[in-house]
Amino acid sequence: AQTVTQSQPEMSVQEAETVTLSCTYDTSESDYYLFWYKQPPSRQMILVIRQEAYKQQNATENRFSVNFQKAAKSFSLKISDSQLGDAAMYFCAYMSPESNYQLIWGAGTKLIIKP
Amino acid sequence: EAGVTQFPSHSVIEKGQTVTLRCDPISGHDNLYWYRRVMGKEIKFLLHFVKESKQDESGMPNNRFLAERTGGTYSTLKVQPAELEDSGVYFCASSQTYYEQYFGPGTRLTVT
């Protein structure tokens, strides 16, 4: 069965600094997607970034980028120039056709931004 | 464009009572998903509708949970009778494509 592990329950970063959130996953499948979702205190889950496993190039969305290491089954999220609005729970998630496109979630990392 | 909406935002019920959660997906989204996060645990998949049909209900915990999607529009998730371990946040998501799910704000269910 596929699993997703986020080993950092909480992280803090100074405003304007860079922070990296870790995620590892376990799968025997070759075709899959990886996601980072953000859930601010208002509770709406928002998609931050998506990575297709077949793509070698790391996905980037403005200040958010990933380091996708397929062989190591690692999918970390880097947030550059951290802003107060980045404070949220961040969830790493996995999806595959063989898993019926269910999102399989990590436990989440609470990101605190220090002003 | 309106996002995914869920009602109620918070529900407090006593053990043994019935609660119905509602999800209105984004218009035109055939796929609708239910997930839940029990306190202190990971978010777990419950089920997936494609239009009005249940595509995958492998995550439904037991027969106390009943999900429906009338006419392929909104969906309801009924818990009857509710147990203490059902407390948590229930999320609904909808999508046109499998790999881009849009989430609602969630319903926080507290069973006392």
mmCIF file of N, CA, C and O in Angstrom, chain B residues 6-11 13 18-24 34-36 46 65-68 74-79 86 88-91 106-109:
data_model
loop_
_atom_site.group_PDB
_atom_site.id
_atom_site.type_symbol
_atom_site.label_atom_id
_atom_site.label_comp_id
_atom_site.label_asym_id
_atom_site.label_seq_id
_atom_site.Cartn_x
_atom_site.Cartn_y
_atom_site.Cartn_z
ATOM 1 N N GLN B 6 -19.784 23.611 1.666
ATOM 2 C CA GLN B 6 -20.198 22.539 2.562
ATOM 3 C C GLN B 6 -21.063 23.128 3.667
ATOM 4 O O GLN B 6 -20.827 24.238 4.135
ATOM 5 N N PHE B 7 -22.035 22.331 4.073
ATOM 6 C CA PHE B 7 -22.946 22.771 5.122
ATOM 7 C C PHE B 7 -23.273 21.591 6.016
ATOM 8 O O PHE B 7 -23.478 20.482 5.515
ATOM 9 N N PRO B 8 -23.332 21.753 7.347
ATOM 10 C CA PRO B 8 -22.967 22.978 8.060
ATOM 11 C C PRO B 8 -21.455 23.109 8.199
ATOM 12 O O PRO B 8 -20.721 22.186 7.852
ATOM 13 N N SER B 9 -21.005 24.212 8.723
ATOM 14 C CA SER B 9 -19.571 24.367 8.962
ATOM 15 C C SER B 9 -19.169 23.614 10.229
ATOM 16 O O SER B 9 -18.040 23.152 10.354
ATOM 17 N N HIS B 10 -20.104 23.527 11.151
ATOM 18 C CA HIS B 10 -19.820 22.835 12.404
ATOM 19 C C HIS B 10 -21.124 22.210 12.912
ATOM 20 O O HIS B 10 -22.180 22.844 12.852
ATOM 21 N N SER B 11 -21.014 20.976 13.372
ATOM 22 C CA SER B 11 -22.171 20.286 13.914
ATOM 23 C C SER B 11 -21.773 19.567 15.199
ATOM 24 O O SER B 11 -20.761 18.862 15.229
ATOM 25 N N ILE B 13 -23.385 16.962 17.904
ATOM 26 C CA ILE B 13 -24.505 16.056 18.148
ATOM 27 C C ILE B 13 -24.122 15.078 19.243
ATOM 28 O O ILE B 13 -22.946 14.905 19.579
ATOM 29 N N THR B 18 -28.352 11.295 14.511
ATOM 30 C CA THR B 18 -28.067 11.260 13.079
ATOM 31 C C THR B 18 -27.639 12.646 12.620
ATOM 32 O O THR B 18 -28.176 13.654 13.090
ATOM 33 N N VAL B 19 -26.681 12.673 11.724
ATOM 34 C CA VAL B 19 -26.243 13.951 11.149
ATOM 35 C C VAL B 19 -26.091 13.765 9.646
ATOM 36 O O VAL B 19 -25.682 12.704 9.167
ATOM 37 N N THR B 20 -26.475 14.803 8.921
ATOM 38 C CA THR B 20 -26.325 14.796 7.466
ATOM 39 C C THR B 20 -25.478 15.978 7.050
ATOM 40 O O THR B 20 -25.808 17.130 7.365
ATOM 41 N N LEU B 21 -24.407 15.689 6.359
ATOM 42 C CA LEU B 21 -23.511 16.712 5.846
ATOM 43 C C LEU B 21 -23.793 16.884 4.361
ATOM 44 O O LEU B 21 -24.066 15.918 3.652
ATOM 45 N N ARG B 22 -23.674 18.119 3.913
ATOM 46 C CA ARG B 22 -23.955 18.385 2.505
ATOM 47 C C ARG B 22 -22.759 19.018 1.832
ATOM 48 O O ARG B 22 -22.039 19.818 2.428
ATOM 49 N N CYS B 23 -22.589 18.671 0.582
ATOM 50 C CA CYS B 23 -21.512 19.243 -0.240
ATOM 51 C C CYS B 23 -22.077 19.661 -1.585
ATOM 52 O O CYS B 23 -22.720 18.851 -2.272
ATOM 53 N N ASP B 24 -21.813 20.896 -1.962
ATOM 54 C CA ASP B 24 -22.175 21.384 -3.296
ATOM 55 C C ASP B 24 -20.883 21.576 -4.088
ATOM 56 O O ASP B 24 -20.089 22.470 -3.755
ATOM 57 N N TRP B 34 -15.266 12.576 -0.935
ATOM 58 C CA TRP B 34 -15.376 12.847 0.502
ATOM 59 C C TRP B 34 -14.118 12.313 1.187
ATOM 60 O O TRP B 34 -13.667 11.191 0.912
ATOM 61 N N TYR B 35 -13.575 13.144 2.083
ATOM 62 C CA TYR B 35 -12.439 12.764 2.918
ATOM 63 C C TYR B 35 -12.770 13.170 4.344
ATOM 64 O O TYR B 35 -13.640 14.010 4.582
ATOM 65 N N ARG B 36 -12.058 12.588 5.289
ATOM 66 C CA ARG B 36 -12.217 13.065 6.649
ATOM 67 C C ARG B 36 -10.890 12.990 7.392
ATOM 68 O O ARG B 36 -10.020 12.185 7.074
ATOM 69 N N LEU B 46 -12.776 8.741 1.798
ATOM 70 C CA LEU B 46 -13.991 7.990 2.112
ATOM 71 C C LEU B 46 -14.602 7.390 0.849
ATOM 72 O O LEU B 46 -14.752 6.188 0.746
ATOM 73 N N PHE B 65 -22.393 4.885 7.687
ATOM 74 C CA PHE B 65 -22.166 6.004 6.787
ATOM 75 C C PHE B 65 -22.869 5.727 5.459
ATOM 76 O O PHE B 65 -22.668 4.675 4.855
ATOM 77 N N LEU B 66 -23.663 6.697 5.019
ATOM 78 C CA LEU B 66 -24.368 6.561 3.755
ATOM 79 C C LEU B 66 -24.183 7.836 2.944
ATOM 80 O O LEU B 66 -24.520 8.917 3.405
ATOM 81 N N ALA B 67 -23.652 7.690 1.758
ATOM 82 C CA ALA B 67 -23.434 8.839 0.883
ATOM 83 C C ALA B 67 -24.323 8.732 -0.336
ATOM 84 O O ALA B 67 -24.523 7.645 -0.879
ATOM 85 N N GLU B 68 -24.832 9.873 -0.747
ATOM 86 C CA GLU B 68 -25.651 9.937 -1.953
ATOM 87 C C GLU B 68 -25.272 11.179 -2.744
ATOM 88 O O GLU B 68 -24.791 12.160 -2.192
ATOM 89 N N TYR B 74 -25.359 17.963 -5.960
ATOM 90 C CA TYR B 74 -24.848 17.987 -4.604
ATOM 91 C C TYR B 74 -24.804 16.578 -4.020
ATOM 92 O O TYR B 74 -25.447 15.657 -4.522
ATOM 93 N N SER B 75 -24.060 16.450 -2.945
ATOM 94 C CA SER B 75 -23.928 15.163 -2.270
ATOM 95 C C SER B 75 -24.215 15.324 -0.786
ATOM 96 O O SER B 75 -23.975 16.392 -0.211
ATOM 97 N N THR B 76 -24.737 14.271 -0.203
ATOM 98 C CA THR B 76 -24.932 14.237 1.240
ATOM 99 C C THR B 76 -24.203 13.024 1.820
ATOM 100 O O THR B 76 -24.067 11.990 1.166
ATOM 101 N N LEU B 77 -23.748 13.211 3.028
ATOM 102 C CA LEU B 77 -23.109 12.134 3.778
ATOM 103 C C LEU B 77 -23.821 12.050 5.115
ATOM 104 O O LEU B 77 -23.774 12.983 5.908
ATOM 105 N N LYS B 78 -24.499 10.934 5.311
ATOM 106 C CA LYS B 78 -25.281 10.750 6.532
ATOM 107 C C LYS B 78 -24.566 9.782 7.445
ATOM 108 O O LYS B 78 -24.082 8.728 6.995
ATOM 109 N N VAL B 79 -24.522 10.145 8.709
ATOM 110 C CA VAL B 79 -23.939 9.267 9.722
ATOM 111 C C VAL B 79 -25.065 8.902 10.694
ATOM 112 O O VAL B 79 -25.656 9.765 11.337
ATOM 113 N N ASP B 86 -16.489 9.159 15.332
ATOM 114 C CA ASP B 86 -16.810 9.815 14.064
ATOM 115 C C ASP B 86 -16.441 11.301 14.087
ATOM 116 O O ASP B 86 -16.487 11.978 13.045
ATOM 117 N N GLY B 88 -14.551 14.654 13.836
ATOM 118 C CA GLY B 88 -13.446 15.042 12.976
ATOM 119 C C GLY B 88 -13.912 16.088 11.987
ATOM 120 O O GLY B 88 -15.001 16.639 12.115
ATOM 121 N N VAL B 89 -13.083 16.339 11.006
ATOM 122 C CA VAL B 89 -13.436 17.282 9.947
ATOM 123 C C VAL B 89 -13.666 16.500 8.668
ATOM 124 O O VAL B 89 -12.819 15.711 8.252
ATOM 125 N N TYR B 90 -14.811 16.740 8.060
ATOM 126 C CA TYR B 90 -15.197 16.050 6.828
ATOM 127 C C TYR B 90 -15.035 17.026 5.669
ATOM 128 O O TYR B 90 -15.657 18.084 5.650
ATOM 129 N N PHE B 91 -14.197 16.644 4.741
ATOM 130 C CA PHE B 91 -13.922 17.484 3.577
ATOM 131 C C PHE B 91 -14.584 16.902 2.340
ATOM 132 O O PHE B 91 -14.625 15.687 2.146
ATOM 133 N N GLY B 106 -14.836 22.306 4.616
ATOM 134 C CA GLY B 106 -14.946 21.243 5.606
ATOM 135 C C GLY B 106 -16.097 21.455 6.576
ATOM 136 O O GLY B 106 -16.568 22.577 6.781
ATOM 137 N N THR B 107 -16.566 20.354 7.129
ATOM 138 C CA THR B 107 -17.545 20.372 8.218
ATOM 139 C C THR B 107 -16.896 19.726 9.434
ATOM 140 O O THR B 107 -16.435 18.593 9.364
ATOM 141 N N ARG B 108 -16.873 20.486 10.507
ATOM 142 C CA ARG B 108 -16.319 19.935 11.755
ATOM 143 C C ARG B 108 -17.447 19.251 12.507
ATOM 144 O O ARG B 108 -18.416 19.902 12.901
ATOM 145 N N LEU B 109 -17.337 17.955 12.679
ATOM 146 C CA LEU B 109 -18.348 17.181 13.387
ATOM 147 C C LEU B 109 -17.829 16.814 14.772
ATOM 148 O O LEU B 109 -16.741 16.237 14.899
#
